[in-house]
mmCIF file of N, CA and C in Angstrom:
data_model
loop_
_atom_site.group_PDB
_atom_site.id
_atom_site.type_symbol
_atom_site.label_atom_id
_atom_site.label_comp_id
_atom_site.label_asym_id
_atom_site.label_seq_id
_atom_site.Cartn_x
_atom_site.Cartn_y
_atom_site.Cartn_z
ATOM 1 N N ASN A 1 53.026 -48.162 -21.030
ATOM 2 C CA ASN A 1 51.788 -48.698 -20.505
ATOM 3 C C ASN A 1 51.711 -48.511 -18.990
ATOM 4 N N LYS A 2 52.869 -48.689 -18.334
ATOM 5 C CA LYS A 2 52.864 -48.505 -16.879
ATOM 6 C C LYS A 2 52.518 -47.061 -16.517
ATOM 7 N N ALA A 3 53.005 -46.107 -17.306
ATOM 8 C CA ALA A 3 52.699 -44.701 -17.043
ATOM 9 C C ALA A 3 51.220 -44.424 -17.219
ATOM 10 N N LEU A 4 50.631 -44.988 -18.282
ATOM 11 C CA LEU A 4 49.200 -44.810 -18.496
ATOM 12 C C LEU A 4 48.390 -45.458 -17.384
ATOM 13 N N ASN A 5 48.806 -46.627 -16.955
ATOM 14 C CA ASN A 5 48.107 -47.283 -15.846
ATOM 15 C C ASN A 5 48.197 -46.438 -14.578
ATOM 16 N N ARG A 6 49.347 -45.878 -14.325
ATOM 17 C CA ARG A 6 49.527 -45.034 -13.143
ATOM 18 C C ARG A 6 48.647 -43.790 -13.244
ATOM 19 N N LEU A 7 48.587 -43.192 -14.426
ATOM 20 C CA LEU A 7 47.755 -42.017 -14.643
ATOM 21 C C LEU A 7 46.285 -42.350 -14.400
ATOM 22 N N ARG A 8 45.849 -43.493 -14.889
ATOM 23 C CA ARG A 8 44.464 -43.916 -14.661
ATOM 24 C C ARG A 8 44.202 -44.138 -13.170
ATOM 25 N N ALA A 9 45.196 -44.683 -12.483
ATOM 26 C CA ALA A 9 45.042 -44.930 -11.047
ATOM 27 C C ALA A 9 44.940 -43.615 -10.268
ATOM 28 N N LEU A 10 45.572 -42.567 -10.756
ATOM 29 C CA LEU A 10 45.510 -41.259 -10.088
ATOM 30 C C LEU A 10 44.217 -40.516 -10.400
ATOM 31 N N GLY A 11 43.421 -41.041 -11.248
ATOM 32 C CA GLY A 11 42.156 -40.374 -11.555
ATOM 33 C C GLY A 11 42.120 -39.815 -12.960
ATOM 34 N N GLY A 12 43.122 -40.082 -13.754
ATOM 35 C CA GLY A 12 43.098 -39.671 -15.152
ATOM 36 C C GLY A 12 43.590 -38.265 -15.426
ATOM 37 N N GLU A 13 43.910 -37.506 -14.410
ATOM 38 C CA GLU A 13 44.374 -36.136 -14.629
ATOM 39 C C GLU A 13 45.607 -35.868 -13.795
ATOM 40 N N LEU A 14 46.473 -35.068 -14.341
ATOM 41 C CA LEU A 14 47.637 -34.614 -13.590
ATOM 42 C C LEU A 14 47.406 -33.169 -13.198
ATOM 43 N N PRO A 15 47.756 -32.802 -11.980
ATOM 44 C CA PRO A 15 47.582 -31.400 -11.582
ATOM 45 C C PRO A 15 48.558 -30.503 -12.342
ATOM 46 N N LEU A 16 48.094 -29.316 -12.697
ATOM 47 C CA LEU A 16 48.957 -28.349 -13.372
ATOM 48 C C LEU A 16 49.781 -27.592 -12.344
ATOM 49 N N GLU A 17 51.007 -27.397 -12.669
ATOM 50 C CA GLU A 17 51.870 -26.595 -11.813
ATOM 51 C C GLU A 17 51.471 -25.129 -11.973
ATOM 52 N N GLU A 18 51.532 -24.363 -10.911
ATOM 53 C CA GLU A 18 51.203 -22.942 -10.962
ATOM 54 C C GLU A 18 52.105 -22.191 -11.935
ATOM 55 N N ASP A 19 53.374 -22.601 -12.000
ATOM 56 C CA ASP A 19 54.311 -21.918 -12.901
ATOM 57 C C ASP A 19 53.886 -22.047 -14.357
ATOM 58 N N TRP A 20 53.310 -23.159 -14.728
ATOM 59 C CA TRP A 20 52.884 -23.350 -16.110
ATOM 60 C C TRP A 20 51.717 -22.436 -16.445
ATOM 61 N N LEU A 21 50.861 -22.186 -15.485
ATOM 62 C CA LEU A 21 49.722 -21.315 -15.732
ATOM 63 C C LEU A 21 50.141 -19.865 -15.919
ATOM 64 N N ALA A 22 51.248 -19.481 -15.311
ATOM 65 C CA ALA A 22 51.705 -18.093 -15.371
ATOM 66 C C ALA A 22 52.488 -17.790 -16.643
ATOM 67 N N LEU A 23 52.851 -18.793 -17.404
ATOM 68 C CA LEU A 23 53.637 -18.558 -18.609
ATOM 69 C C LEU A 23 52.810 -17.816 -19.644
ATOM 70 N N GLU A 24 53.431 -16.838 -20.277
ATOM 71 C CA GLU A 24 52.781 -16.088 -21.343
ATOM 72 C C GLU A 24 53.565 -16.296 -22.625
ATOM 73 N N PRO A 25 52.926 -16.144 -23.756
ATOM 74 C CA PRO A 25 53.657 -16.293 -25.014
ATOM 75 C C PRO A 25 54.714 -15.196 -25.150
ATOM 76 N N ASP A 26 55.728 -15.495 -25.906
ATOM 77 C CA ASP A 26 56.812 -14.544 -26.145
ATOM 78 C C ASP A 26 56.272 -13.378 -26.960
ATOM 79 N N ARG A 27 56.355 -12.177 -26.409
ATOM 80 C CA ARG A 27 55.812 -10.995 -27.074
ATOM 81 C C ARG A 27 56.897 -10.149 -27.733
ATOM 82 N N ARG A 28 58.095 -10.659 -27.785
ATOM 83 C CA ARG A 28 59.152 -9.907 -28.450
ATOM 84 C C ARG A 28 58.880 -9.878 -29.952
ATOM 85 N N PRO A 29 59.206 -8.750 -30.589
ATOM 86 C CA PRO A 29 58.966 -8.678 -32.036
ATOM 87 C C PRO A 29 59.899 -9.618 -32.792
ATOM 88 N N GLY A 30 59.397 -10.120 -33.912
ATOM 89 C CA GLY A 30 60.220 -10.947 -34.782
ATOM 90 C C GLY A 30 61.215 -10.066 -35.528
ATOM 91 N N PRO A 31 62.077 -10.655 -36.329
ATOM 92 C CA PRO A 31 63.094 -9.882 -37.043
ATOM 93 C C PRO A 31 62.502 -8.804 -37.943
ATOM 94 N N ALA A 32 61.448 -9.121 -38.673
ATOM 95 C CA ALA A 32 60.853 -8.130 -39.575
ATOM 96 C C ALA A 32 60.245 -6.974 -38.779
ATOM 97 N N GLU A 33 59.560 -7.297 -37.684
ATOM 98 C CA GLU A 33 58.960 -6.241 -36.852
ATOM 99 C C GLU A 33 60.035 -5.384 -36.206
ATOM 100 N N ALA A 34 61.131 -5.992 -35.789
ATOM 101 C CA ALA A 34 62.218 -5.238 -35.165
ATOM 102 C C ALA A 34 62.836 -4.257 -36.158
ATOM 103 N N VAL A 35 63.009 -4.691 -37.394
ATOM 104 C CA VAL A 35 63.555 -3.799 -38.425
ATOM 105 C C VAL A 35 62.591 -2.655 -38.696
ATOM 106 N N GLU A 36 61.300 -2.983 -38.787
ATOM 107 C CA GLU A 36 60.296 -1.944 -39.037
ATOM 108 C C GLU A 36 60.262 -0.922 -37.898
ATOM 109 N N GLN A 37 60.333 -1.402 -36.646
ATOM 110 C CA GLN A 37 60.349 -0.492 -35.500
ATOM 111 C C GLN A 37 61.584 0.401 -35.530
ATOM 112 N N ALA A 38 62.729 -0.159 -35.880
ATOM 113 C CA ALA A 38 63.961 0.623 -35.945
ATOM 114 C C ALA A 38 63.873 1.678 -37.039
ATOM 115 N N GLU A 39 63.298 1.320 -38.175
ATOM 116 C CA GLU A 39 63.131 2.289 -39.266
ATOM 117 C C GLU A 39 62.191 3.422 -38.864
ATOM 118 N N ARG A 40 61.090 3.064 -38.189
ATOM 119 C CA ARG A 40 60.151 4.093 -37.725
ATOM 120 C C ARG A 40 60.809 5.019 -36.717
ATOM 121 N N ALA A 41 61.577 4.438 -35.784
ATOM 122 C CA ALA A 41 62.252 5.249 -34.774
ATOM 123 C C ALA A 41 63.241 6.206 -35.431
ATOM 124 N N GLU A 42 63.967 5.729 -36.426
ATOM 125 C CA GLU A 42 64.933 6.585 -37.128
ATOM 126 C C GLU A 42 64.213 7.703 -37.890
ATOM 127 N N LEU A 43 63.071 7.385 -38.501
ATOM 128 C CA LEU A 43 62.296 8.399 -39.211
ATOM 129 C C LEU A 43 61.792 9.460 -38.243
ATOM 130 N N ILE A 44 61.248 9.049 -37.117
ATOM 131 C CA ILE A 44 60.752 10.011 -36.119
ATOM 132 C C ILE A 44 61.901 10.889 -35.627
ATOM 133 N N ARG A 45 63.045 10.271 -35.365
ATOM 134 C CA ARG A 45 64.219 11.030 -34.914
ATOM 135 C C ARG A 45 64.616 12.075 -35.954
ATOM 136 N N ALA A 46 64.630 11.682 -37.230
ATOM 137 C CA ALA A 46 64.991 12.618 -38.302
ATOM 138 C C ALA A 46 63.970 13.742 -38.413
ATOM 139 N N LEU A 47 62.681 13.410 -38.293
ATOM 140 C CA LEU A 47 61.648 14.440 -38.374
ATOM 141 C C LEU A 47 61.737 15.399 -37.197
ATOM 142 N N LEU A 48 61.993 14.882 -36.011
ATOM 143 C CA LEU A 48 62.146 15.755 -34.840
ATOM 144 C C LEU A 48 63.356 16.663 -34.985
ATOM 145 N N ASN A 49 64.434 16.131 -35.554
ATOM 146 C CA ASN A 49 65.620 16.957 -35.764
ATOM 147 C C ASN A 49 65.378 18.053 -36.794
ATOM 148 N N GLY A 50 64.355 17.878 -37.631
ATOM 149 C CA GLY A 50 64.009 18.891 -38.616
ATOM 150 C C GLY A 50 63.153 20.021 -38.061
ATOM 151 N N LEU A 51 62.646 19.858 -36.845
ATOM 152 C CA LEU A 51 61.861 20.923 -36.221
ATOM 153 C C LEU A 51 62.788 22.035 -35.744
ATOM 154 N N PRO A 52 62.255 23.255 -35.611
ATOM 155 C CA PRO A 52 63.064 24.318 -35.017
ATOM 156 C C PRO A 52 63.531 23.904 -33.616
ATOM 157 N N PRO A 53 64.722 24.372 -33.194
ATOM 158 C CA PRO A 53 65.287 23.923 -31.910
ATOM 159 C C PRO A 53 64.354 24.068 -30.708
ATOM 160 N N GLN A 54 63.638 25.179 -30.618
ATOM 161 C CA GLN A 54 62.765 25.376 -29.463
ATOM 162 C C GLN A 54 61.581 24.400 -29.492
ATOM 163 N N ASP A 55 61.015 24.157 -30.674
ATOM 164 C CA ASP A 55 59.923 23.194 -30.787
ATOM 165 C C ASP A 55 60.414 21.786 -30.476
ATOM 166 N N ARG A 56 61.611 21.447 -30.930
ATOM 167 C CA ARG A 56 62.186 20.131 -30.637
ATOM 168 C C ARG A 56 62.378 19.968 -29.129
ATOM 169 N N ALA A 57 62.851 21.026 -28.474
ATOM 170 C CA ALA A 57 63.048 20.982 -27.022
ATOM 171 C C ALA A 57 61.714 20.764 -26.303
ATOM 172 N N ILE A 58 60.673 21.423 -26.769
ATOM 173 C CA ILE A 58 59.349 21.262 -26.165
ATOM 174 C C ILE A 58 58.876 19.828 -26.337
ATOM 175 N N PHE A 59 59.008 19.290 -27.548
ATOM 176 C CA PHE A 59 58.587 17.908 -27.807
ATOM 177 C C PHE A 59 59.332 16.921 -26.922
ATOM 178 N N LEU A 60 60.642 17.062 -26.854
ATOM 179 C CA LEU A 60 61.442 16.137 -26.052
ATOM 180 C C LEU A 60 61.073 16.222 -24.572
ATOM 181 N N ARG A 61 60.913 17.434 -24.074
ATOM 182 C CA ARG A 61 60.555 17.600 -22.666
ATOM 183 C C ARG A 61 59.175 16.990 -22.375
ATOM 184 N N HIS A 62 58.240 17.172 -23.296
ATOM 185 C CA HIS A 62 56.877 16.683 -23.048
ATOM 186 C C HIS A 62 56.761 15.169 -23.241
ATOM 187 N N TYR A 63 57.227 14.652 -24.384
ATOM 188 C CA TYR A 63 56.992 13.251 -24.714
ATOM 189 C C TYR A 63 58.056 12.288 -24.200
ATOM 190 N N TYR A 64 59.276 12.759 -24.034
ATOM 191 C CA TYR A 64 60.324 11.847 -23.566
ATOM 192 C C TYR A 64 60.593 11.985 -22.075
ATOM 193 N N TYR A 65 60.457 13.196 -21.556
ATOM 194 C CA TYR A 65 60.737 13.406 -20.137
ATOM 195 C C TYR A 65 59.471 13.559 -19.311
ATOM 196 N N GLY A 66 58.312 13.594 -19.977
ATOM 197 C CA GLY A 66 57.035 13.615 -19.276
ATOM 198 C C GLY A 66 56.729 14.908 -18.537
ATOM 199 N N GLN A 67 57.319 16.009 -18.957
ATOM 200 C CA GLN A 67 57.066 17.276 -18.280
ATOM 201 C C GLN A 67 55.730 17.868 -18.726
ATOM 202 N N THR A 68 55.107 18.602 -17.832
ATOM 203 C CA THR A 68 53.840 19.270 -18.150
ATOM 204 C C THR A 68 54.123 20.571 -18.888
ATOM 205 N N ALA A 69 53.066 21.135 -19.470
ATOM 206 C CA ALA A 69 53.208 22.406 -20.180
ATOM 207 C C ALA A 69 53.692 23.500 -19.225
ATOM 208 N N ALA A 70 53.227 23.466 -17.982
ATOM 209 C CA ALA A 70 53.662 24.473 -17.005
ATOM 210 C C ALA A 70 55.151 24.331 -16.696
ATOM 211 N N ASP A 71 55.616 23.090 -16.529
ATOM 212 C CA ASP A 71 57.043 22.868 -16.257
ATOM 213 C C ASP A 71 57.913 23.296 -17.436
ATOM 214 N N ILE A 72 57.458 22.952 -18.634
ATOM 215 C CA ILE A 72 58.219 23.326 -19.834
ATOM 216 C C ILE A 72 58.247 24.834 -19.979
ATOM 217 N N GLY A 73 57.092 25.470 -19.772
ATOM 218 C CA GLY A 73 57.026 26.929 -19.868
ATOM 219 C C GLY A 73 57.956 27.604 -18.880
ATOM 220 N N ALA A 74 58.014 27.085 -17.658
ATOM 221 C CA ALA A 74 58.896 27.670 -16.648
ATOM 222 C C ALA A 74 60.367 27.494 -17.049
ATOM 223 N N ALA A 75 60.703 26.340 -17.597
ATOM 224 C CA ALA A 75 62.098 26.078 -17.981
ATOM 225 C C ALA A 75 62.522 26.879 -19.199
ATOM 226 N N LEU A 76 61.580 27.141 -20.115
ATOM 227 C CA LEU A 76 61.923 27.845 -21.353
ATOM 228 C C LEU A 76 61.442 29.293 -21.373
ATOM 229 N N ALA A 77 60.974 29.784 -20.236
ATOM 230 C CA ALA A 77 60.516 31.172 -20.090
ATOM 231 C C ALA A 77 59.429 31.531 -21.096
ATOM 232 N N MET A 78 58.363 30.733 -21.097
ATOM 233 C CA MET A 78 57.207 31.033 -21.952
ATOM 234 C C MET A 78 55.942 30.568 -21.237
ATOM 235 N N PRO A 79 54.814 31.183 -21.554
ATOM 236 C CA PRO A 79 53.561 30.775 -20.916
ATOM 237 C C PRO A 79 53.185 29.335 -21.302
ATOM 238 N N PRO A 80 52.530 28.623 -20.394
ATOM 239 C CA PRO A 80 52.088 27.258 -20.715
ATOM 240 C C PRO A 80 51.195 27.192 -21.958
ATOM 241 N N SER A 81 50.397 28.234 -22.181
ATOM 242 C CA SER A 81 49.523 28.236 -23.368
ATOM 243 C C SER A 81 50.351 28.231 -24.653
ATOM 244 N N THR A 82 51.490 28.907 -24.649
ATOM 245 C CA THR A 82 52.381 28.907 -25.814
ATOM 246 C C THR A 82 52.962 27.515 -26.033
ATOM 247 N N VAL A 83 53.317 26.851 -24.946
ATOM 248 C CA VAL A 83 53.834 25.480 -25.032
ATOM 249 C C VAL A 83 52.777 24.579 -25.668
ATOM 250 N N LYS A 84 51.526 24.694 -25.224
ATOM 251 C CA LYS A 84 50.456 23.858 -25.760
ATOM 252 C C LYS A 84 50.239 24.119 -27.250
ATOM 253 N N VAL A 85 50.282 25.392 -27.645
ATOM 254 C CA VAL A 85 50.098 25.738 -29.063
ATOM 255 C C VAL A 85 51.238 25.149 -29.891
ATOM 256 N N ARG A 86 52.464 25.251 -29.394
ATOM 257 C CA ARG A 86 53.610 24.703 -30.133
ATOM 258 C C ARG A 86 53.549 23.184 -30.221
ATOM 259 N N LEU A 87 53.082 22.533 -29.159
ATOM 260 C CA LEU A 87 52.909 21.082 -29.210
ATOM 261 C C LEU A 87 51.867 20.709 -30.266
ATOM 262 N N HIS A 88 50.769 21.440 -30.286
ATOM 263 C CA HIS A 88 49.703 21.166 -31.264
ATOM 264 C C HIS A 88 50.222 21.349 -32.684
ATOM 265 N N ARG A 89 50.904 22.464 -32.935
ATOM 266 C CA ARG A 89 51.436 22.726 -34.273
ATOM 267 C C ARG A 89 52.504 21.704 -34.654
ATOM 268 N N GLY A 90 53.321 21.326 -33.700
ATOM 269 C CA GLY A 90 54.362 20.330 -33.960
ATOM 270 C C GLY A 90 53.770 18.970 -34.306
ATOM 271 N N ARG A 91 52.737 18.563 -33.574
ATOM 272 C CA ARG A 91 52.068 17.293 -33.885
ATOM 273 C C ARG A 91 51.465 17.325 -35.279
ATOM 274 N N ARG A 92 50.841 18.456 -35.609
ATOM 275 C CA ARG A 92 50.237 18.600 -36.934
ATOM 276 C C ARG A 92 51.296 18.520 -38.032
ATOM 277 N N LYS A 93 52.443 19.177 -37.812
ATOM 278 C CA LYS A 93 53.528 19.154 -38.797
ATOM 279 C C LYS A 93 54.094 17.741 -38.938
ATOM 280 N N LEU A 94 54.317 17.059 -37.814
ATOM 281 C CA LEU A 94 54.830 15.687 -37.875
ATOM 282 C C LEU A 94 53.842 14.770 -38.580
ATOM 283 N N LYS A 95 52.552 14.981 -38.341
ATOM 284 C CA LYS A 95 51.532 14.176 -39.008
ATOM 285 C C LYS A 95 51.614 14.364 -40.519
ATOM 286 N N GLU A 96 51.729 15.613 -40.961
ATOM 287 C CA GLU A 96 51.835 15.889 -42.392
ATOM 288 C C GLU A 96 53.058 15.201 -42.991
ATOM 289 N N LEU A 97 54.186 15.312 -42.314
ATOM 290 C CA LEU A 97 55.416 14.707 -42.826
ATOM 291 C C LEU A 97 55.327 13.183 -42.871
ATOM 292 N N LEU A 98 54.708 12.588 -41.856
ATOM 293 C CA LEU A 98 54.534 11.137 -41.851
ATOM 294 C C LEU A 98 53.597 10.688 -42.961
ATOM 295 N N MET A 99 52.517 11.428 -43.158
ATOM 296 C CA MET A 99 51.568 11.066 -44.207
ATOM 297 C C MET A 99 52.203 11.200 -45.589
ATOM 298 N N GLU A 100 53.080 12.180 -45.774
ATOM 299 C CA GLU A 100 53.803 12.311 -47.041
ATOM 300 C C GLU A 100 54.641 11.072 -47.326
ATOM 301 N N ARG A 101 55.086 10.410 -46.272
ATOM 302 C CA ARG A 101 55.931 9.216 -46.414
ATOM 303 C C ARG A 101 55.117 7.921 -46.392
ATOM 304 N N GLY A 102 53.800 8.043 -46.392
ATOM 305 C CA GLY A 102 52.940 6.866 -46.506
ATOM 306 C C GLY A 102 52.487 6.258 -45.200
ATOM 307 N N TYR A 103 52.723 6.909 -44.086
ATOM 308 C CA TYR A 103 52.273 6.394 -42.794
ATOM 309 C C TYR A 103 50.903 6.975 -42.483
ATOM 310 N N SER A 104 50.043 6.163 -41.856
ATOM 311 C CA SER A 104 48.749 6.672 -41.426
ATOM 312 C C SER A 104 48.891 7.188 -39.999
ATOM 313 N N CYS A 105 48.189 8.249 -39.703
ATOM 314 C CA CYS A 105 48.310 8.900 -38.394
ATOM 315 C C CYS A 105 46.924 9.171 -37.833
ATOM 316 N N ALA A 106 46.178 8.141 -37.580
ATOM 317 C CA ALA A 106 44.793 8.295 -37.122
ATOM 318 C C ALA A 106 44.699 8.939 -35.749
ATOM 319 N N CYS A 107 45.708 8.760 -34.886
ATOM 320 C CA CYS A 107 45.583 9.247 -33.515
ATOM 321 C C CYS A 107 46.206 10.631 -33.325
ATOM 322 N N ALA A 108 46.815 11.195 -34.332
ATOM 323 C CA ALA A 108 47.423 12.525 -34.207
ATOM 324 C C ALA A 108 46.345 13.593 -34.312
ATOM 325 N N ASP A 109 46.698 14.813 -33.890
ATOM 326 C CA ASP A 109 45.755 15.936 -34.001
ATOM 327 C C ASP A 109 45.320 16.118 -35.442
ATOM 328 N N ASP A 110 44.057 16.457 -35.619
ATOM 329 C CA ASP A 110 43.552 16.710 -36.989
ATOM 330 C C ASP A 110 43.655 18.168 -37.329
#
């Protein structure tokens, strides 16, 4: 009762601490989501390992190391246009393989 009386005397409201306003909900995946992500990562790794070595190298350089088609072409002694064509064909092949396994690939090349 004394606490309520004190709160009423202060005007009925307590000021919020700035730290409380900055808190965000925990965005870490739960156990089921973590397992699903690990399974997807393993599937992608297996599919990439199934690509021809040069195509796998192009994919890794572009998507994991962030290299441009020109940089990849210079490193692998091929024109940038060839790199782009191989990336397109590789995405299409990965999409087909994922769809065969029941995954939807709405954002991949058609």
